[in-house]
Short mmCIF file of C-alpha atoms and ligand atoms in Angstrom, two decimals:
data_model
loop_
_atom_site.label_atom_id
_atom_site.label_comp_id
_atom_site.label_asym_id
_atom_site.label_seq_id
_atom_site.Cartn_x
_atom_site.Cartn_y
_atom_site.Cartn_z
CA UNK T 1 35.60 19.67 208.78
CA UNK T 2 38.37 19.43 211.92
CA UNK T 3 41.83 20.47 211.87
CA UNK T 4 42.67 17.33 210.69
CA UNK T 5 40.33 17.51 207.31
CA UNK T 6 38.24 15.19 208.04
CA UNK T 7 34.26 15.75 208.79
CA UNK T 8 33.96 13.37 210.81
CA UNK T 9 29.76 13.86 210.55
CA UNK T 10 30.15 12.96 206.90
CA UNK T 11 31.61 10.14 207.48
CA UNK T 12 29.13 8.88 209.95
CA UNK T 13 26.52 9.79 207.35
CA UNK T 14 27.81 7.55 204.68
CA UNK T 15 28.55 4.75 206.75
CA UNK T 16 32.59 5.36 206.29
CA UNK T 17 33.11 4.16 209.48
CA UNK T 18 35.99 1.47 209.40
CA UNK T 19 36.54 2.05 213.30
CA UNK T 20 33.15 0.67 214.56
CA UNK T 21 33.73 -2.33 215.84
CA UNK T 22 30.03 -2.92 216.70
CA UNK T 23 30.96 -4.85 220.12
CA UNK T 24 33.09 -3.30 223.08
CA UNK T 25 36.61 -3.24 221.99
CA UNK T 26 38.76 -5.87 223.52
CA UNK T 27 40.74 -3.81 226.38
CA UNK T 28 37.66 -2.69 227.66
CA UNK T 29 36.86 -6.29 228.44
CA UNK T 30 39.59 -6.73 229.46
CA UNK T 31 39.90 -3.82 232.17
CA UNK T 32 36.23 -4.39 233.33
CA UNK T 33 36.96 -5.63 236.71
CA UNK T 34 39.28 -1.98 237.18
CA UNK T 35 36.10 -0.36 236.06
CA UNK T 36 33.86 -2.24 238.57
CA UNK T 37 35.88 -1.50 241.24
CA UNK T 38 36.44 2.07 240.30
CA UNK T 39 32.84 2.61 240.24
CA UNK T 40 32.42 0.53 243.79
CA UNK T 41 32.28 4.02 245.44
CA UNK T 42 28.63 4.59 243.95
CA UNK T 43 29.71 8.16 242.82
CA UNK T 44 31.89 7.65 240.04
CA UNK T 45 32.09 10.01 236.65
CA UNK T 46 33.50 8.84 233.34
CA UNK T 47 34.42 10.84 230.61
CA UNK T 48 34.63 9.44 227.30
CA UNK T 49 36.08 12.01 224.55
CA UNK T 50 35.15 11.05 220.48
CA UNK T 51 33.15 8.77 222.17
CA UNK T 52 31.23 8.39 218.28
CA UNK T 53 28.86 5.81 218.74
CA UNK T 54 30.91 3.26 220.58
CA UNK T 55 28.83 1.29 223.05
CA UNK T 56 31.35 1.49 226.02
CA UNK T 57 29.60 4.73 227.02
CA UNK T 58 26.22 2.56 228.01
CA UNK T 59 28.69 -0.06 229.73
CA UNK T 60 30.17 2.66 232.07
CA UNK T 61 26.62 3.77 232.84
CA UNK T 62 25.49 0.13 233.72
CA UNK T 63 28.64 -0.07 236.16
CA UNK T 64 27.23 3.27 238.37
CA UNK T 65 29.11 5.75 236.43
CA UNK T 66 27.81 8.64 235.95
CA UNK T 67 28.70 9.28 232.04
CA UNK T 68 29.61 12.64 229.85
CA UNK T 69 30.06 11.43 226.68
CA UNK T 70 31.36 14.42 224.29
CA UNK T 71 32.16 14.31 220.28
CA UNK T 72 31.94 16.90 217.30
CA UNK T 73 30.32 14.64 214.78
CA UNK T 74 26.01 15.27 215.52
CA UNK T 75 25.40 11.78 214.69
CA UNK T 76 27.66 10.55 217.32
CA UNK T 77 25.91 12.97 219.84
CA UNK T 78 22.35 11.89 218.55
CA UNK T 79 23.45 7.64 219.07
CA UNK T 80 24.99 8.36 222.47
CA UNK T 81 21.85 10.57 223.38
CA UNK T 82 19.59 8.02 222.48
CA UNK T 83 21.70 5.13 224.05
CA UNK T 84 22.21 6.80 227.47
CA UNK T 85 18.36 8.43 227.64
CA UNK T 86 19.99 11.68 228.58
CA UNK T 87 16.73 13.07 229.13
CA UNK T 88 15.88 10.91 231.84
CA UNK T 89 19.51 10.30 233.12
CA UNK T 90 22.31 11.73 235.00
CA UNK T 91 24.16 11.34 231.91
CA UNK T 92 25.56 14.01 230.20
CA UNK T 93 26.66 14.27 226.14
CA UNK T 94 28.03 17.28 224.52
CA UNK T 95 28.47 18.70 221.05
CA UNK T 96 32.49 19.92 221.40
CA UNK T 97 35.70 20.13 220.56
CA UNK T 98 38.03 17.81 222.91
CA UNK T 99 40.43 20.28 222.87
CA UNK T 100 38.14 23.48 224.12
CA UNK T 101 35.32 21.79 225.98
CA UNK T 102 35.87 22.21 230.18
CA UNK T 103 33.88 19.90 232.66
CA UNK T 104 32.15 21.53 235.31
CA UNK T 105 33.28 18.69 237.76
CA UNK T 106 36.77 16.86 237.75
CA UNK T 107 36.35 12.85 236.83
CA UNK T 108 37.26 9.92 238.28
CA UNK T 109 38.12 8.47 234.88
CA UNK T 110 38.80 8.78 230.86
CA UNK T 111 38.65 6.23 228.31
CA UNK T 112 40.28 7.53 225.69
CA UNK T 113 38.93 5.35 222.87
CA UNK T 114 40.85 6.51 219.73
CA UNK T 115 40.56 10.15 219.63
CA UNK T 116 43.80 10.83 220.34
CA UNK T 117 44.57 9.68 216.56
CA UNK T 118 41.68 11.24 215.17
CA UNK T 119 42.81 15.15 216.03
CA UNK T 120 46.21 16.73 213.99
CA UNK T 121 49.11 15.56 215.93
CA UNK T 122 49.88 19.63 216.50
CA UNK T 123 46.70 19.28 218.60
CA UNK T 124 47.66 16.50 220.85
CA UNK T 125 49.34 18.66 224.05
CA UNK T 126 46.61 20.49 224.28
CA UNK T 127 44.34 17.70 224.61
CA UNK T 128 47.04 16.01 226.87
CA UNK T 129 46.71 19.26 228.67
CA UNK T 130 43.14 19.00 228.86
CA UNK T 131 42.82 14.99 229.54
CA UNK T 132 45.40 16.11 232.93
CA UNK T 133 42.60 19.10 233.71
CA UNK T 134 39.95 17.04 233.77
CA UNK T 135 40.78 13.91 236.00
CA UNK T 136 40.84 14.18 239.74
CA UNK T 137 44.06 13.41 241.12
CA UNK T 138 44.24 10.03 241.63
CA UNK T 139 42.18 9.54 238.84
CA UNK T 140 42.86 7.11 235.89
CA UNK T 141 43.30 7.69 232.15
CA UNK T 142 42.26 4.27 230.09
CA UNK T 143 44.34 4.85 227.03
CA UNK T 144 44.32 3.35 223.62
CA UNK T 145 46.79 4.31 221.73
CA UNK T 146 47.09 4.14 217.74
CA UNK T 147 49.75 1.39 216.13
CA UNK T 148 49.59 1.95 212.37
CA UNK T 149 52.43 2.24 209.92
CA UNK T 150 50.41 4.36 207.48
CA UNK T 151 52.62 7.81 207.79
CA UNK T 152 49.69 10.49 207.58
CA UNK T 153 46.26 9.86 209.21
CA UNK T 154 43.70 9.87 210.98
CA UNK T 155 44.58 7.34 212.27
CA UNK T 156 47.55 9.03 213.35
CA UNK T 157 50.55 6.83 215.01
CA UNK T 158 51.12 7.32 218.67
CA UNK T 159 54.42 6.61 219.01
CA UNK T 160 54.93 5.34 222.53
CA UNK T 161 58.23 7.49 222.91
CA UNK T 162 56.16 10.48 221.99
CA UNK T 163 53.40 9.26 224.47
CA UNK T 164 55.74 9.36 227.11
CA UNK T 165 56.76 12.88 226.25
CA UNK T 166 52.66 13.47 226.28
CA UNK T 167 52.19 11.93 229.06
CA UNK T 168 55.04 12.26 231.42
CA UNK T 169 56.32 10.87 234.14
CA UNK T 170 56.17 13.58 237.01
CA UNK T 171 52.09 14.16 235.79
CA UNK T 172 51.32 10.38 235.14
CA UNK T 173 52.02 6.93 236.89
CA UNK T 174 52.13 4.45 234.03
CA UNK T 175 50.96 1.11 234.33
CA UNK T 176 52.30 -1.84 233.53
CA UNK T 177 49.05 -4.05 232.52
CA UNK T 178 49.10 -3.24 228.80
CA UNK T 179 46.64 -4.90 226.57
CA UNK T 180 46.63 -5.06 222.59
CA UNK T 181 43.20 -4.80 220.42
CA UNK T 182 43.45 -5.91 217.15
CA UNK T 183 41.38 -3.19 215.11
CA UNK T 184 39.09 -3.49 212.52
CA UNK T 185 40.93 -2.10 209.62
CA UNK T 186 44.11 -4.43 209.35
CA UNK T 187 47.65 -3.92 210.31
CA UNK T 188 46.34 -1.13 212.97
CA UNK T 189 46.13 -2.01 216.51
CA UNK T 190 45.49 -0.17 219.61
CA UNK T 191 47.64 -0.21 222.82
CA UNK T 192 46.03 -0.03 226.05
CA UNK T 193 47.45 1.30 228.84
CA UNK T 194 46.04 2.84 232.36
CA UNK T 195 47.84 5.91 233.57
CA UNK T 196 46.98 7.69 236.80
CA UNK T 197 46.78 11.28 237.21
CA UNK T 198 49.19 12.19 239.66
C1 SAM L 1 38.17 7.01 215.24
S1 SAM L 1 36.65 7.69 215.80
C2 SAM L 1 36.44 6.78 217.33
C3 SAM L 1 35.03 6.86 217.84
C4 SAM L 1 34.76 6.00 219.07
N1 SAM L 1 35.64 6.35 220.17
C5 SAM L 1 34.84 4.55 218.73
O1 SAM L 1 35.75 3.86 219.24
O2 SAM L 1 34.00 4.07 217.96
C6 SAM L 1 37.13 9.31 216.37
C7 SAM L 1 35.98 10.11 216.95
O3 SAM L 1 36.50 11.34 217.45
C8 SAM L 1 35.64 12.38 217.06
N2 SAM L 1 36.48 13.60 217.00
C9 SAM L 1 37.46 13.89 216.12
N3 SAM L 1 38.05 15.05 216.42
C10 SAM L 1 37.40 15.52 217.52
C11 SAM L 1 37.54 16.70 218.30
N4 SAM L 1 38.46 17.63 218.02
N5 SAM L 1 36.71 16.87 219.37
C12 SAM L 1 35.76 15.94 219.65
N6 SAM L 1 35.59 14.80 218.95
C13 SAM L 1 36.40 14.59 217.89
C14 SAM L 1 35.05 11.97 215.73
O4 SAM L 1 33.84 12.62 215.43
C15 SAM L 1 34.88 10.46 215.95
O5 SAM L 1 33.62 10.17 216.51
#
């Protein structure tokens, strides 16, 4: 059980997972070309935090990226395991808590796939905190960020005034290519926006 009283292994265990979309989720399609051409420099890293078993991590590794895919759930850690051959890879997954877990190297990007709606809202500087800590300078945050109307969570609403607070301007450049994914549970969506570590 997280701070947000959910066990999040549970739920992977009986199938409760409304989130999975089973295919990549829209704005990654959409930003593929940025990921390409991030990855051009045949050294990229990626991290991708409550990365559950999404398939984007495999995607990133198919571009060059070198991947570190990192969740508390066991089940998630066990698919993304499997699906990157971590054994046999450069790839990296790990069995932690976004908001304690330290990389030994700086990335060149994040996609932050909905866990930033999964943890308690009283969690989310620190893992702003710790999403700053672990890019390079330069580097680039993929963000989706929760819409929902449902008042408690997870999903928990990020606000876009409180991202900005989050996320703010003298730390982050914003960009201004924002893409909408429906979600799989109705009436949620996710916001997609690129922000560069400054
Ligand atoms: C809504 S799911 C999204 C999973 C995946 N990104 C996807 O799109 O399918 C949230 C994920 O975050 C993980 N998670 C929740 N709190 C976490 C925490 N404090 N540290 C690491 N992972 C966490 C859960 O186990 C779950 O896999």
């Amino acid at each position: 059980m997280n701070e947000a009283g959910v066990d999040w292994e549970s739920l992977y265990r009986s199938q409760t997972t409304g989130w999975e979309r089973g295919e990549l989720n829209p704005a990654f399609s959409h930003w593929s070309d940025t990921f390409k051409q991030l990855a051009a420099s045949g050294s990229a890293s990626v991290i991708v935090p409550g990365c559950g078993r999404s398939p984007e991590p495999i995607v990133f590794a198919d571009y060059g990226y070198r991947v570190t895919a990192l969740d508390i759930a066991e089940s998630a850690i066990a698919f993304q395991e499997r699906a990157l051959g971590v054994a046999q890879s450069r790839h990296c997954v790990e069995h932690a808590d976004v908001c304690e877990w330290r990389p030994e190297q700086h990335a060149d990007l994040v996609y932050e796939q909905t866990c930033l709606c999964a943890i308690n809202p009283d969690k989310r500087a620190a893992y702003a905190e710790a999403l700053y800590r672990w890019l390079k300078p330069g580097g680039v945050l993929a963000a989706l960020f929760m819409q929902t109307s449902i008042k408690d969570g997870p999903p928990f609403h990020c606000a876009i005034d409180e991202m900005y607070e989050l996320f703010p301007d003298q730390r982050w450049e914003w960009g201004s290519d924002t893409v909408t994914s429906p979600h799989p549970v109705a009436e949620i969506s996710e916001l997609g926006i690129l922000l560069t570590r400054r």
